[in-house]
Short mmCIF file of C-alpha atoms in Angstrom, two decimals:
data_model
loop_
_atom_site.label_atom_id
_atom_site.label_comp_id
_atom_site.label_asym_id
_atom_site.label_seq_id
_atom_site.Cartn_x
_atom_site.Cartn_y
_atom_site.Cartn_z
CA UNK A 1108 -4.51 -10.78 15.28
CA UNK A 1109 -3.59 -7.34 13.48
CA UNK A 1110 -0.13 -6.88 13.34
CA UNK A 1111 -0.43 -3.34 12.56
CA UNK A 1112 -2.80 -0.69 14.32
CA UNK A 1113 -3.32 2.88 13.39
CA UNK A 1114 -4.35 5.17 15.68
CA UNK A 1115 -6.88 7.81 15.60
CA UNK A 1116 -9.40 6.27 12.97
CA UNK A 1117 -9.85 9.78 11.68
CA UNK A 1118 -8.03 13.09 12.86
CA UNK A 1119 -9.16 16.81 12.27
CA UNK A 1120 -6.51 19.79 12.67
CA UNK A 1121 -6.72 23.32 12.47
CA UNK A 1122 -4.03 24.90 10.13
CA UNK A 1123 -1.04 25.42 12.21
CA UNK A 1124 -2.46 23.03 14.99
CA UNK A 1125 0.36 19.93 15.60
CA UNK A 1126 -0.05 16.75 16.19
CA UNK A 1127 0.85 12.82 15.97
CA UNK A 1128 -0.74 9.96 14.33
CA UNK A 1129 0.19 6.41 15.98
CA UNK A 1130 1.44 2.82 14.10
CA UNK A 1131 1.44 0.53 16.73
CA UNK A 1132 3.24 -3.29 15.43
CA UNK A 1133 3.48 -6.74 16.93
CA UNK A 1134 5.79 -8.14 14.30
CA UNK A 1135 8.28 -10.41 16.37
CA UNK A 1136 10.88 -9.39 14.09
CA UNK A 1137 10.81 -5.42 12.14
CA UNK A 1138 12.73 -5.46 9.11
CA UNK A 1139 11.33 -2.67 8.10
CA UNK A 1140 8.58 0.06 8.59
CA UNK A 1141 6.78 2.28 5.87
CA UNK A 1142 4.63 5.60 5.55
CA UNK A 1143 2.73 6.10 3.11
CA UNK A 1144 0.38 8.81 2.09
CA UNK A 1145 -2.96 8.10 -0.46
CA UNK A 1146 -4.81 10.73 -1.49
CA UNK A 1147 -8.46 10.21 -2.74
CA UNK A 1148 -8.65 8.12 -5.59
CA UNK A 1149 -4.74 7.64 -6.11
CA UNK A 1150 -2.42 4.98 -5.04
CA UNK A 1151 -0.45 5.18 -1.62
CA UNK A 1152 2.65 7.37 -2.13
CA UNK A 1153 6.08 6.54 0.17
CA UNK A 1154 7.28 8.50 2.49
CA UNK A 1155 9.71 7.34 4.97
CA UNK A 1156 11.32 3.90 5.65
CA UNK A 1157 12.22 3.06 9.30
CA UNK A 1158 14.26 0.41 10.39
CA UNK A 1159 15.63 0.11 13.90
CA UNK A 1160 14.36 1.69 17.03
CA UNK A 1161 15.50 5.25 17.95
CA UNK A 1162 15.58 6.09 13.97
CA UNK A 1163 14.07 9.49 12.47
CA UNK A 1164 13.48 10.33 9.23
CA UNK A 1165 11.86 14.34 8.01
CA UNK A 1166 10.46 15.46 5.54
CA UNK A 1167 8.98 18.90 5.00
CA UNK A 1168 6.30 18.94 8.05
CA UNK A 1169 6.41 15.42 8.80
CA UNK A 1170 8.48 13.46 10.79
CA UNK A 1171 8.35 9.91 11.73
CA UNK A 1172 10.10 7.94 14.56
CA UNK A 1173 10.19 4.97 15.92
CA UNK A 1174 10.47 2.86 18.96
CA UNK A 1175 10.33 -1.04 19.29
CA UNK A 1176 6.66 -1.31 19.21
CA UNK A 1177 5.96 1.43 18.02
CA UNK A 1178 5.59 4.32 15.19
CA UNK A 1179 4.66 8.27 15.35
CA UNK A 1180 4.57 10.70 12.35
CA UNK A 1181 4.43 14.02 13.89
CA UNK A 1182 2.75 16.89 11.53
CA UNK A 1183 4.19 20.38 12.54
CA UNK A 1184 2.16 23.34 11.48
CA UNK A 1185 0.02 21.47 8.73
CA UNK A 1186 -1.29 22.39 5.87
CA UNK A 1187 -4.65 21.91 4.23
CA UNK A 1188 -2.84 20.03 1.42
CA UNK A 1189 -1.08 17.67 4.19
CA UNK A 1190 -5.14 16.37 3.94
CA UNK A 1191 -5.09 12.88 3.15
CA UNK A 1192 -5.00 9.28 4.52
CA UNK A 1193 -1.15 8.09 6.26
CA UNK A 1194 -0.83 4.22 6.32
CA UNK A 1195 1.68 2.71 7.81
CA UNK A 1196 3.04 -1.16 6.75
CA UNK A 1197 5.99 -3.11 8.11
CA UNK A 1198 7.84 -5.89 7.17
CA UNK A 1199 8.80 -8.80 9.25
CA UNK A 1200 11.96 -10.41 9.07
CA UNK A 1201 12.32 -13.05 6.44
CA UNK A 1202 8.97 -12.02 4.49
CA UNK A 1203 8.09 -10.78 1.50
CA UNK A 1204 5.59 -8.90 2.06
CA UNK A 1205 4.38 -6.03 3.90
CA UNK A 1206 1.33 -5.59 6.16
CA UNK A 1207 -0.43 -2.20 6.18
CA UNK A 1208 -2.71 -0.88 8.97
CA UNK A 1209 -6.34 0.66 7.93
CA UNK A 1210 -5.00 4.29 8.25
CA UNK A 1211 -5.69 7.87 9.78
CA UNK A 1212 -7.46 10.21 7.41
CA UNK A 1213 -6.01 13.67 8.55
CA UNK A 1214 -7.91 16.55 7.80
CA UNK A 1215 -6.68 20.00 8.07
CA UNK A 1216 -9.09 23.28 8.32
CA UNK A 1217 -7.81 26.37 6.51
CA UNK B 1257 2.97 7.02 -10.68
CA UNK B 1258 5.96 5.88 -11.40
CA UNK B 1259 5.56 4.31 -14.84
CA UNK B 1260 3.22 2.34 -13.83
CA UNK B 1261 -0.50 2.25 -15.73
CA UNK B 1262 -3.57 0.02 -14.71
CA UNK B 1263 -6.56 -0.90 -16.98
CA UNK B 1264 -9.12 -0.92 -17.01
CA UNK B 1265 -9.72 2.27 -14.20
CA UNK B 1266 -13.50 1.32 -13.60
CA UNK B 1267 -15.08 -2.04 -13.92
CA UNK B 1268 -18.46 -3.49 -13.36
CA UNK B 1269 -19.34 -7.08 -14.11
CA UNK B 1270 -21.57 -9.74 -12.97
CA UNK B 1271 -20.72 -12.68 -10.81
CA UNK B 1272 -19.63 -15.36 -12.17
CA UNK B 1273 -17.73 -13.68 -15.17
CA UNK B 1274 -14.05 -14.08 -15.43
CA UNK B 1275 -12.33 -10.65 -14.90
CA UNK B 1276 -8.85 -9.45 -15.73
CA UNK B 1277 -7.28 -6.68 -14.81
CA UNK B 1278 -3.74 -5.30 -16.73
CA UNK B 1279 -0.80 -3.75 -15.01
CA UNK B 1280 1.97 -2.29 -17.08
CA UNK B 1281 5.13 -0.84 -15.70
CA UNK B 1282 7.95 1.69 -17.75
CA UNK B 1283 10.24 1.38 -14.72
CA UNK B 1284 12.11 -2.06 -15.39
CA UNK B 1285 11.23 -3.59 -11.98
CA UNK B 1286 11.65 -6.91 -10.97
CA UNK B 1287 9.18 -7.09 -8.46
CA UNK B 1288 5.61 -6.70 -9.29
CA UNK B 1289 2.60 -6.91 -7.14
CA UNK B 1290 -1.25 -6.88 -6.74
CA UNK B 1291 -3.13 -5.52 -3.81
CA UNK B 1292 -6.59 -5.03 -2.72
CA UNK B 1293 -7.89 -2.38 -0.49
CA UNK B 1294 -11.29 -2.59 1.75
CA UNK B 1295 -12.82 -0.23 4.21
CA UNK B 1296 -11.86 -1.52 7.75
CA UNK B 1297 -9.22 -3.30 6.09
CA UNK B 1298 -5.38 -2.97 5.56
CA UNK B 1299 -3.82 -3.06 1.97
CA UNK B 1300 -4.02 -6.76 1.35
CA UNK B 1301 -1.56 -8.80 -0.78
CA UNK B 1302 -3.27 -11.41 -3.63
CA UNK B 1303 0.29 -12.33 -5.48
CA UNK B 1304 3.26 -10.89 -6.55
CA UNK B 1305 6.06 -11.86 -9.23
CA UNK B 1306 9.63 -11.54 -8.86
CA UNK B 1307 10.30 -12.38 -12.36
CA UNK B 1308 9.17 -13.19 -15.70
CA UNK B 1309 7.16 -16.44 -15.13
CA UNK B 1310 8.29 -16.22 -11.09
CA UNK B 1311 4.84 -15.59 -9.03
CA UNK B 1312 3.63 -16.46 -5.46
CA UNK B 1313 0.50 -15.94 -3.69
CA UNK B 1314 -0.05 -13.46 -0.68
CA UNK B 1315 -2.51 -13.35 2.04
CA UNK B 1316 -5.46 -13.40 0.60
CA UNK B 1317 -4.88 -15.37 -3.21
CA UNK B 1318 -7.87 -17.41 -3.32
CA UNK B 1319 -10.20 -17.07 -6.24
CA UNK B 1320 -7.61 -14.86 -7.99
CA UNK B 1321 -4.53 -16.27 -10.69
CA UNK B 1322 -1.54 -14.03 -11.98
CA UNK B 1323 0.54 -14.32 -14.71
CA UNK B 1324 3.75 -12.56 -15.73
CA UNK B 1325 5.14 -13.36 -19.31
CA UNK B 1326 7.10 -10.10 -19.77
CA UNK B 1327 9.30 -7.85 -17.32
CA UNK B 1328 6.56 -4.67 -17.78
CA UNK B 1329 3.12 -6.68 -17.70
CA UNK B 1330 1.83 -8.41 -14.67
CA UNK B 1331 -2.14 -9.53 -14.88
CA UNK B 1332 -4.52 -10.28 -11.99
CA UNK B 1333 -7.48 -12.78 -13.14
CA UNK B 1334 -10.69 -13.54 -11.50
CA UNK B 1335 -11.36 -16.70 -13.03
CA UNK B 1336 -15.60 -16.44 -12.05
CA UNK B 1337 -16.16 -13.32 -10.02
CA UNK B 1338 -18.24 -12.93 -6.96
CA UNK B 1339 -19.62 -10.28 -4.74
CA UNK B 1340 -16.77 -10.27 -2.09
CA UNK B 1341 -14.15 -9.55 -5.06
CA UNK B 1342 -15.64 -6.29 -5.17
CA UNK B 1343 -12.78 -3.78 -4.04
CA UNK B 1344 -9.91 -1.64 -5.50
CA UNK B 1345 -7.17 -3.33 -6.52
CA UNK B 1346 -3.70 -1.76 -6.51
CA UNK B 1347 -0.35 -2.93 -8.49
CA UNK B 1348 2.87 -1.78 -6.98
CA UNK B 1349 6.10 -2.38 -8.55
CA UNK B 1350 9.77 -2.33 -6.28
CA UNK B 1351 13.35 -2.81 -7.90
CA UNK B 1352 13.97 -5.38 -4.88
CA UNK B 1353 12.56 -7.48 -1.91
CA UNK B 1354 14.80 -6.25 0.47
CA UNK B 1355 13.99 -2.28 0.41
CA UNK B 1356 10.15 -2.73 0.02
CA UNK B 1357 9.68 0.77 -0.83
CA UNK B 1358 6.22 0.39 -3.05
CA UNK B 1359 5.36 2.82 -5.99
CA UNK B 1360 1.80 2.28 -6.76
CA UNK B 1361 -0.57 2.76 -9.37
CA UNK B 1362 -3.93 4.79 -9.14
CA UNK B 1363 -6.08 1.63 -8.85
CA UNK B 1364 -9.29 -0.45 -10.34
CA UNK B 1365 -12.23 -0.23 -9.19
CA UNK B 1366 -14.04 -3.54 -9.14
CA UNK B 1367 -17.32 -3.93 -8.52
CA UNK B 1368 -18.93 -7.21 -8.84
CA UNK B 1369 -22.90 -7.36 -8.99
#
């Protein structure tokens, strides 16, 4: 059973055009949840870390929130450069490790 | 990237060849770690270290060894390579377990024929 689902698979914007990518967990414990951004050919990037329901973090035109099963990043008035794939990971309490969903690849049309 | 370097950047090899890749880190991190990363598929964890000599296996460690002899080098070996193996791999590097807050290196890519 996936523990973490992305949702859309794939998302195209318009410049200026807002909107939310999804990071939905079944973890039975969160001690943690990550963005990260990748870029083509690079290595994921961090973001934000999230760690108890009702938290928000910002950061230029991103912000990310979360609930108790549940993660949006909100993109205001993107950018073509905000192009890229977001992953999301969390950890569950009392592991080492993280586990990332598959990712939305944003694109954003000048 | 953090400090941290991966060789080789490209690799092709045959199956049943033994394979090692290199990760080298400038940061001083104790934690050290080796993904892999498939289409339809999260980031997947092989092993990580959390010290010299100090390694344990992740998700998905079968078919794949590490080995940690100094604070900056962590390697990921393939002892006899096969077809599946054929991904990008990813090192990331944290200063500590509890904020797992990842810096990554640009990746390998693997591909076994």
């Amino acid at each position: 059973e996936d523990q973490v689902t992305q949702s859309p698979e794939a998302l195209r914007l318009q410049e200026g055009e807002s909107s939310s990518l999804n990071c939905s967990y079944t973890v039975s414990g969160l001690r943690g949840l990550f963005w990260y951004r990748q870029d083509p050919g690079k290595g994921p990037e961090f973001l934000f870390t999230l760690y108890s329901a009702g938290e928000e973090k910002e950061k230029e035109r991103l912000k990310a929130t979360l609930t108790k099963k549940e993660s949006f990043l909100h993109i205001t008035a993107p950018k073509p450069e905000d192009s890229a794939t977001y992953l999301c990971a969390v950890q569950e309490a009392g592991a080492n490790n993280l586990f990332f969903g598959t990712g939305t690849r944003l694109t954003v049309i000048p | 990237d953090a400090g941290i370097t991966q060789s080789p950047r490209h690799k092709v090899t045959e199956t049943g060849t033994p394979v090692t890749l290199r990760c080298h880190q400038t940061e001083n991190h104790r934690y050290m770690y080796w993904y892999r990363q498939d289409p339809g598929h999260g980031l997947r964890l092989i092993h990580y270290s959390y010290g010299v000599k100090d390694t344990d296996k992740g998700e998905v460690s079968d078919g794949y060894s590490v080995s940690r002899s100094k604070t900056e080098d962590f390697l990921l070996t393939l002892e006899s390579a096969t077809s599946s193996q054929t991904s990008v791999y990813f090192c990331a590097i944290s200063g500590t377990a509890q904020d797992e807050k990842l810096f990554f290196g640009s990746g390998t890519q693997l591909s076994v024929l």
